[in-house]
Amino acid sequence: MKRKIVNLVEDTPGNTGCLYEHGLSFYIETERHKLLMDSGATDMFWRNADRLGIDLKAVDTLVLSHGHYDHAGGILTFAERNPKAAIYLRSTVGEEYYHLTKAREKYIGIDRRILDLKQCVFVQEDCTKIDDELFLFSHITGKNGAATDSLQIKQQFKRRTANGFVQDTFEHEQCLVIWQENYSILLSGCAHSGILNILERYHEVFHSYPDVVISGFHMIKKEEYQEDEISAIKETASALMQTGAVFYTGHCTGQAAYAWMKDIMGDRLRDIHSGDTLLSSDSL
């Protein structure tokens, strides 16, 4: 069975000489599809694909994980060069999303010109079956020990309304599931709703856990971690071990959080760097 996943852009350099930026994008090949999950912050994903010999004009599907610029910034470039591919976005993806701290108020939403692209498919259902290989799900509302709650990171993400800022509930977040012959791969962007909650939702829909999970965990902090935050990260790692899956993470997870989790998860946790091949049929 054909499976190939290549990271086209991430925050850190790999061994391929690819460019890197604060963003995330994956190129995926299955038996039926050539697709993208996210497009990074700029056109860097396309330049890296050229460097890696990947023809993005052959892509038939792009899935946007959520409505932030560092995942959607390359979509206009992609649509200009590949106007035939379907682009799957949540119907709420175009609202005004901000990152608010005491120091700054930063718009982190998408370029609204994306909403006018003819190939956009706006997803409203909580679960969407694209075909027998590809599924989308959202409605991630669980409270199962999300480390991001303990870190209070989610509270910094807001949505601007006519009446001011309100808490972002991440209804614009969706996950991609690739299913082939009882082998499944779950891809998320940043897991703002909590990676444990995402896996709980996956289990609710599919009555099992995935074989492979590829996602940022959004545990990164600029300030020093508190003891309760470190404990929450380690508890998350222990809980992930119970699923039986192999996890690939990067982008917004943070080096310190990754190191604490790696101590617990060993080879079941692997890092991502720009240009890396994560999975290929030859390695399975």
GROMACS .gro file of C-alpha atoms in nm:
model
  284
    1MET     CA    1   0.000   0.000   0.000
    2LYS     CA    2   0.140   0.340  -0.099
    3ARG     CA    3   0.216   0.577   0.188
    4LYS     CA    4   0.452   0.873   0.179
    5ILE     CA    5   0.464   1.182   0.401
    6VAL     CA    6   0.724   1.456   0.357
    7ASN     CA    7   0.748   1.772   0.563
    8LEU     CA    8   0.772   2.065   0.324
    9VAL     CA    9   0.828   2.333   0.586
   10GLU     CA   10   0.874   2.352   0.962
   11ASP     CA   11   1.045   2.584   1.211
   12THR     CA   12   1.377   2.399   1.220
   13PRO     CA   13   1.631   2.290   0.954
   14GLY     CA   14   1.678   1.926   0.857
   15ASN     CA   15   1.947   1.750   0.657
   16THR     CA   16   1.804   1.824   0.312
   17GLY     CA   17   1.912   2.187   0.281
   18CYS     CA   18   1.548   2.297   0.272
   19LEU     CA   19   1.449   2.643   0.390
   20TYR     CA   20   1.261   2.675   0.717
   21GLU     CA   21   1.022   2.923   0.879
   22HIS     CA   22   0.759   2.948   1.152
   23GLY     CA   23   0.500   2.740   0.972
   24LEU     CA   24   0.394   2.389   0.885
   25SER     CA   25   0.317   2.198   0.565
   26PHE     CA   26   0.314   1.831   0.468
   27TYR     CA   27   0.309   1.659   0.129
   28ILE     CA   28   0.131   1.323   0.132
   29GLU     CA   29   0.096   1.043  -0.122
   30THR     CA   30  -0.156   0.763  -0.085
   31GLU     CA   31  -0.284   0.500  -0.325
   32ARG     CA   32  -0.546   0.743  -0.456
   33HIS     CA   33  -0.419   1.091  -0.374
   34LYS     CA   34  -0.142   1.344  -0.374
   35LEU     CA   35  -0.232   1.601  -0.114
   36LEU     CA   36  -0.114   1.878   0.115
   37MET     CA   37  -0.188   1.934   0.481
   38ASP     CA   38  -0.135   2.309   0.534
   39SER     CA   39   0.090   2.539   0.334
   40GLY     CA   40   0.321   2.715   0.577
   41ALA     CA   41   0.341   3.092   0.620
   42THR     CA   42   0.475   3.188   0.275
   43ASP     CA   43   0.558   3.028  -0.060
   44MET     CA   44   0.853   2.850   0.105
   45PHE     CA   45   0.668   2.516   0.094
   46TRP     CA   46   0.663   2.535  -0.287
   47ARG     CA   47   1.032   2.625  -0.310
   48ASN     CA   48   1.121   2.334  -0.082
   49ALA     CA   49   0.904   2.099  -0.287
   50ASP     CA   50   1.102   2.200  -0.598
   51ARG     CA   51   1.425   2.131  -0.410
   52LEU     CA   52   1.294   1.785  -0.311
   53GLY     CA   53   1.168   1.703  -0.663
   54ILE     CA   54   0.800   1.705  -0.561
   55ASP     CA   55   0.551   1.824  -0.824
   56LEU     CA   56   0.283   2.019  -0.638
   57LYS     CA   57   0.092   2.078  -0.961
   58ALA     CA   58  -0.007   1.711  -0.936
   59VAL     CA   59  -0.169   1.760  -0.594
   60ASP     CA   60  -0.545   1.699  -0.600
   61THR     CA   61  -0.641   1.798  -0.243
   62LEU     CA   62  -0.528   2.052   0.016
   63VAL     CA   63  -0.657   2.040   0.373
   64LEU     CA   64  -0.618   2.342   0.599
   65SER     CA   65  -0.596   2.240   0.965
   66HIS     CA   66  -0.708   2.576   1.108
   67GLY     CA   67  -0.737   2.945   1.033
   68HIS     CA   68  -0.390   3.075   1.122
   69TYR     CA   69  -0.148   3.243   0.882
   70ASP     CA   70   0.145   3.012   0.954
   71HIS     CA   71  -0.056   2.721   0.809
   72ALA     CA   72  -0.249   2.908   0.537
   73GLY     CA   73   0.004   3.163   0.412
   74GLY     CA   74   0.097   2.964   0.102
   75ILE     CA   75  -0.257   2.886  -0.016
   76LEU     CA   76  -0.284   3.177  -0.261
   77THR     CA   77   0.045   3.072  -0.422
   78PHE     CA   78  -0.077   2.714  -0.437
   79ALA     CA   79  -0.412   2.810  -0.593
   80GLU     CA   80  -0.245   3.028  -0.856
   81ARG     CA   81  -0.016   2.743  -0.966
   82ASN     CA   82  -0.261   2.458  -0.910
   83PRO     CA   83  -0.616   2.588  -0.967
   84LYS     CA   84  -0.773   2.241  -0.994
   85ALA     CA   85  -0.704   2.097  -0.649
   86ALA     CA   86  -0.988   2.103  -0.394
   87ILE     CA   87  -0.911   2.304  -0.079
   88TYR     CA   88  -1.094   2.187   0.233
   89LEU     CA   89  -1.144   2.448   0.507
   90ARG     CA   90  -1.376   2.477   0.803
   91SER     CA   91  -1.664   2.716   0.739
   92THR     CA   92  -1.545   2.937   1.029
   93VAL     CA   93  -1.187   2.964   0.905
   94GLY     CA   94  -1.221   3.321   0.779
   95GLU     CA   95  -1.310   3.489   1.108
   96GLU     CA   96  -1.073   3.736   1.274
   97TYR     CA   97  -0.830   3.544   1.493
   98TYR     CA   98  -0.576   3.718   1.718
   99HIS     CA   99  -0.294   3.635   1.957
  100LEU     CA  100  -0.326   3.865   2.259
  101THR     CA  101  -0.065   3.916   2.529
  102LYS     CA  102   0.016   4.206   2.759
  103ALA     CA  103   0.284   4.310   2.512
  104ARG     CA  104   0.097   4.294   2.182
  105GLU     CA  105  -0.219   4.242   1.981
  106LYS     CA  106  -0.138   4.043   1.666
  107TYR     CA  107  -0.372   3.933   1.387
  108ILE     CA  108  -0.291   3.569   1.309
  109GLY     CA  109  -0.584   3.484   1.080
  110ILE     CA  110  -0.575   3.397   0.712
  111ASP     CA  111  -0.563   3.623   0.409
  112ARG     CA  112  -0.933   3.669   0.338
  113ARG     CA  113  -0.876   3.649  -0.038
  114ILE     CA  114  -0.852   3.274   0.018
  115LEU     CA  115  -1.226   3.266   0.087
  116ASP     CA  116  -1.299   3.374  -0.271
  117LEU     CA  117  -1.107   3.089  -0.434
  118LYS     CA  118  -1.338   2.878  -0.649
  119GLN     CA  119  -1.179   2.550  -0.543
  120CYS     CA  120  -1.254   2.602  -0.173
  121VAL     CA  121  -1.480   2.345  -0.005
  122PHE     CA  122  -1.616   2.489   0.319
  123VAL     CA  123  -1.675   2.210   0.568
  124GLN     CA  124  -1.960   2.250   0.816
  125GLU     CA  125  -2.017   1.893   0.936
  126ASP     CA  126  -1.834   1.757   1.240
  127CYS     CA  127  -1.728   1.449   1.040
  128THR     CA  128  -1.675   1.445   0.665
  129LYS     CA  129  -1.585   1.146   0.451
  130ILE     CA  130  -1.407   1.264   0.138
  131ASP     CA  131  -1.368   0.909   0.009
  132ASP     CA  132  -1.264   0.567   0.144
  133GLU     CA  133  -0.913   0.697   0.221
  134LEU     CA  134  -0.965   1.050   0.352
  135PHE     CA  135  -1.174   1.170   0.645
  136LEU     CA  136  -1.203   1.501   0.829
  137PHE     CA  137  -1.327   1.554   1.182
  138SER     CA  138  -1.368   1.847   1.420
  139HIS     CA  139  -1.594   1.925   1.721
  140ILE     CA  140  -1.308   1.858   1.964
  141THR     CA  141  -1.458   1.952   2.299
  142GLY     CA  142  -1.314   1.702   2.549
  143LYS     CA  143  -1.152   1.804   2.877
  144ASN     CA  144  -0.916   1.508   2.899
  145GLY     CA  145  -0.612   1.663   3.066
  146ALA     CA  146  -0.503   1.893   2.783
  147ALA     CA  147  -0.154   2.018   2.869
  148THR     CA  148  -0.233   2.337   2.680
  149ASP     CA  149  -0.494   2.421   2.944
  150SER     CA  150  -0.239   2.387   3.224
  151LEU     CA  151   0.000   2.609   3.027
  152GLN     CA  152  -0.274   2.869   2.982
  153ILE     CA  153  -0.165   2.906   2.620
  154LYS     CA  154  -0.515   2.875   2.478
  155GLN     CA  155  -0.631   3.182   2.672
  156GLN     CA  156  -0.407   3.399   2.453
  157PHE     CA  157  -0.599   3.308   2.138
  158LYS     CA  158  -0.898   3.531   2.071
  159ARG     CA  159  -1.159   3.596   1.805
  160ARG     CA  160  -1.257   3.955   1.728
  161THR     CA  161  -1.630   4.018   1.713
  162ALA     CA  162  -1.845   4.331   1.676
  163ASN     CA  163  -1.852   4.345   2.056
  164GLY     CA  164  -1.481   4.299   2.110
  165PHE     CA  165  -1.256   4.000   2.171
  166VAL     CA  166  -1.390   3.662   2.285
  167GLN     CA  167  -1.209   3.337   2.359
  168ASP     CA  168  -1.127   3.132   2.050
  169THR     CA  169  -1.291   2.790   2.088
  170PHE     CA  170  -1.112   2.657   1.779
  171GLU     CA  171  -1.421   2.556   1.587
  172HIS     CA  172  -1.206   2.629   1.281
  173GLU     CA  173  -0.972   2.340   1.370
  174GLN     CA  174  -1.004   2.012   1.180
  175CYS     CA  175  -0.802   1.691   1.162
  176LEU     CA  176  -0.723   1.474   0.862
  177VAL     CA  177  -0.738   1.096   0.885
  178ILE     CA  178  -0.584   0.874   0.617
  179TRP     CA  179  -0.718   0.518   0.631
  180GLN     CA  180  -0.567   0.231   0.432
  181GLU     CA  181  -0.626  -0.139   0.497
  182ASN     CA  182  -0.677  -0.103   0.874
  183TYR     CA  183  -0.378   0.130   0.902
  184SER     CA  184  -0.455   0.491   0.991
  185ILE     CA  185  -0.263   0.817   1.010
  186LEU     CA  186  -0.397   1.117   1.199
  187LEU     CA  187  -0.271   1.465   1.108
  188SER     CA  188  -0.345   1.779   1.307
  189GLY     CA  189  -0.191   2.123   1.279
  190CYS     CA  190  -0.124   2.256   1.628
  191ALA     CA  191  -0.368   2.061   1.849
  192HIS     CA  192  -0.494   2.381   2.008
  193SER     CA  193  -0.782   2.180   2.152
  194GLY     CA  194  -0.534   1.943   2.320
  195ILE     CA  195  -0.376   1.636   2.164
  196LEU     CA  196  -0.546   1.408   2.420
  197ASN     CA  197  -0.882   1.560   2.336
  198ILE     CA  198  -0.815   1.508   1.966
  199LEU     CA  199  -0.736   1.142   2.028
  200GLU     CA  200  -1.047   1.110   2.243
  201ARG     CA  201  -1.252   1.250   1.954
  202TYR     CA  202  -1.076   1.016   1.709
  203HIS     CA  203  -1.165   0.718   1.931
  204GLU     CA  204  -1.524   0.838   1.952
  205VAL     CA  205  -1.549   0.842   1.571
  206PHE     CA  206  -1.339   0.537   1.476
  207HIS     CA  207  -1.357   0.323   1.795
  208SER     CA  208  -0.979   0.273   1.792
  209TYR     CA  209  -0.658   0.475   1.802
  210PRO     CA  210  -0.446   0.568   1.498
  211ASP     CA  211  -0.122   0.394   1.413
  212VAL     CA  212   0.061   0.722   1.350
  213VAL     CA  213  -0.010   1.076   1.473
  214ILE     CA  214   0.153   1.383   1.316
  215SER     CA  215   0.087   1.709   1.499
  216GLY     CA  216   0.227   2.004   1.685
  217PHE     CA  217   0.132   1.994   2.053
  218HIS     CA  218   0.137   2.370   2.123
  219MET     CA  219   0.334   2.347   2.446
  220ILE     CA  220   0.598   2.606   2.357
  221LYS     CA  221   0.662   2.891   2.602
  222LYS     CA  222   0.897   3.188   2.596
  223GLU     CA  223   0.885   3.215   2.975
  224GLU     CA  224   1.012   2.961   3.225
  225TYR     CA  225   0.788   2.658   3.277
  226GLN     CA  226   0.629   2.614   3.619
  227GLU     CA  227   0.642   2.279   3.797
  228ASP     CA  228   0.271   2.212   3.740
  229GLU     CA  229   0.317   2.282   3.370
  230ILE     CA  230   0.606   2.039   3.344
  231SER     CA  231   0.399   1.779   3.526
  232ALA     CA  232   0.109   1.832   3.284
  233ILE     CA  233   0.339   1.781   2.985
  234LYS     CA  234   0.481   1.461   3.133
  235GLU     CA  235   0.131   1.334   3.217
  236THR     CA  236   0.031   1.398   2.856
  237ALA     CA  237   0.330   1.195   2.734
  238SER     CA  238   0.234   0.904   2.961
  239ALA     CA  239  -0.123   0.916   2.834
  240LEU     CA  240  -0.008   0.919   2.471
  241MET     CA  241   0.189   0.603   2.535
  242GLN     CA  242  -0.136   0.424   2.622
  243THR     CA  243  -0.271   0.470   2.269
  244GLY     CA  244  -0.011   0.248   2.100
  245ALA     CA  245   0.053   0.512   1.831
  246VAL     CA  246   0.383   0.654   1.705
  247PHE     CA  247   0.393   1.034   1.728
  248TYR     CA  248   0.576   1.288   1.510
  249THR     CA  249   0.581   1.643   1.642
  250GLY     CA  250   0.742   1.982   1.592
  251HIS     CA  251   0.653   2.342   1.503
  252CYS     CA  252   0.470   2.462   1.817
  253THR     CA  253   0.564   2.185   2.060
  254GLY     CA  254   0.883   2.348   2.186
  255GLN     CA  255   1.224   2.191   2.245
  256ALA     CA  256   1.191   2.174   2.623
  257ALA     CA  257   0.849   2.007   2.610
  258TYR     CA  258   0.973   1.766   2.344
  259ALA     CA  259   1.270   1.666   2.562
  260TRP     CA  260   1.051   1.594   2.866
  261MET     CA  261   0.812   1.387   2.654
  262LYS     CA  262   1.096   1.206   2.475
  263ASP     CA  263   1.231   1.084   2.809
  264ILE     CA  264   0.898   0.909   2.867
  265MET     CA  265   0.805   0.805   2.514
  266GLY     CA  266   1.140   0.706   2.367
  267ASP     CA  267   1.117   0.597   2.001
  268ARG     CA  268   0.740   0.641   2.007
  269LEU     CA  269   0.803   1.017   1.984
  270ARG     CA  270   0.997   1.157   1.687
  271ASP     CA  271   1.078   1.513   1.588
  272ILE     CA  272   1.010   1.687   1.257
  273HIS     CA  273   1.244   1.916   1.064
  274SER     CA  274   1.199   2.100   0.737
  275GLY     CA  275   1.241   1.866   0.441
  276ASP     CA  276   1.221   1.543   0.642
  277THR     CA  277   1.056   1.230   0.503
  278LEU     CA  278   0.845   1.097   0.789
  279LEU     CA  279   0.693   0.790   0.628
  280SER     CA  280   0.744   0.606   0.301
  281SER     CA  281   0.629   0.273   0.166
  282ASP     CA  282   0.991   0.157   0.154
  283SER     CA  283   1.032   0.207   0.529
  284LEU     CA  284   0.713   0.031   0.636
   0.00000   0.00000   0.00000
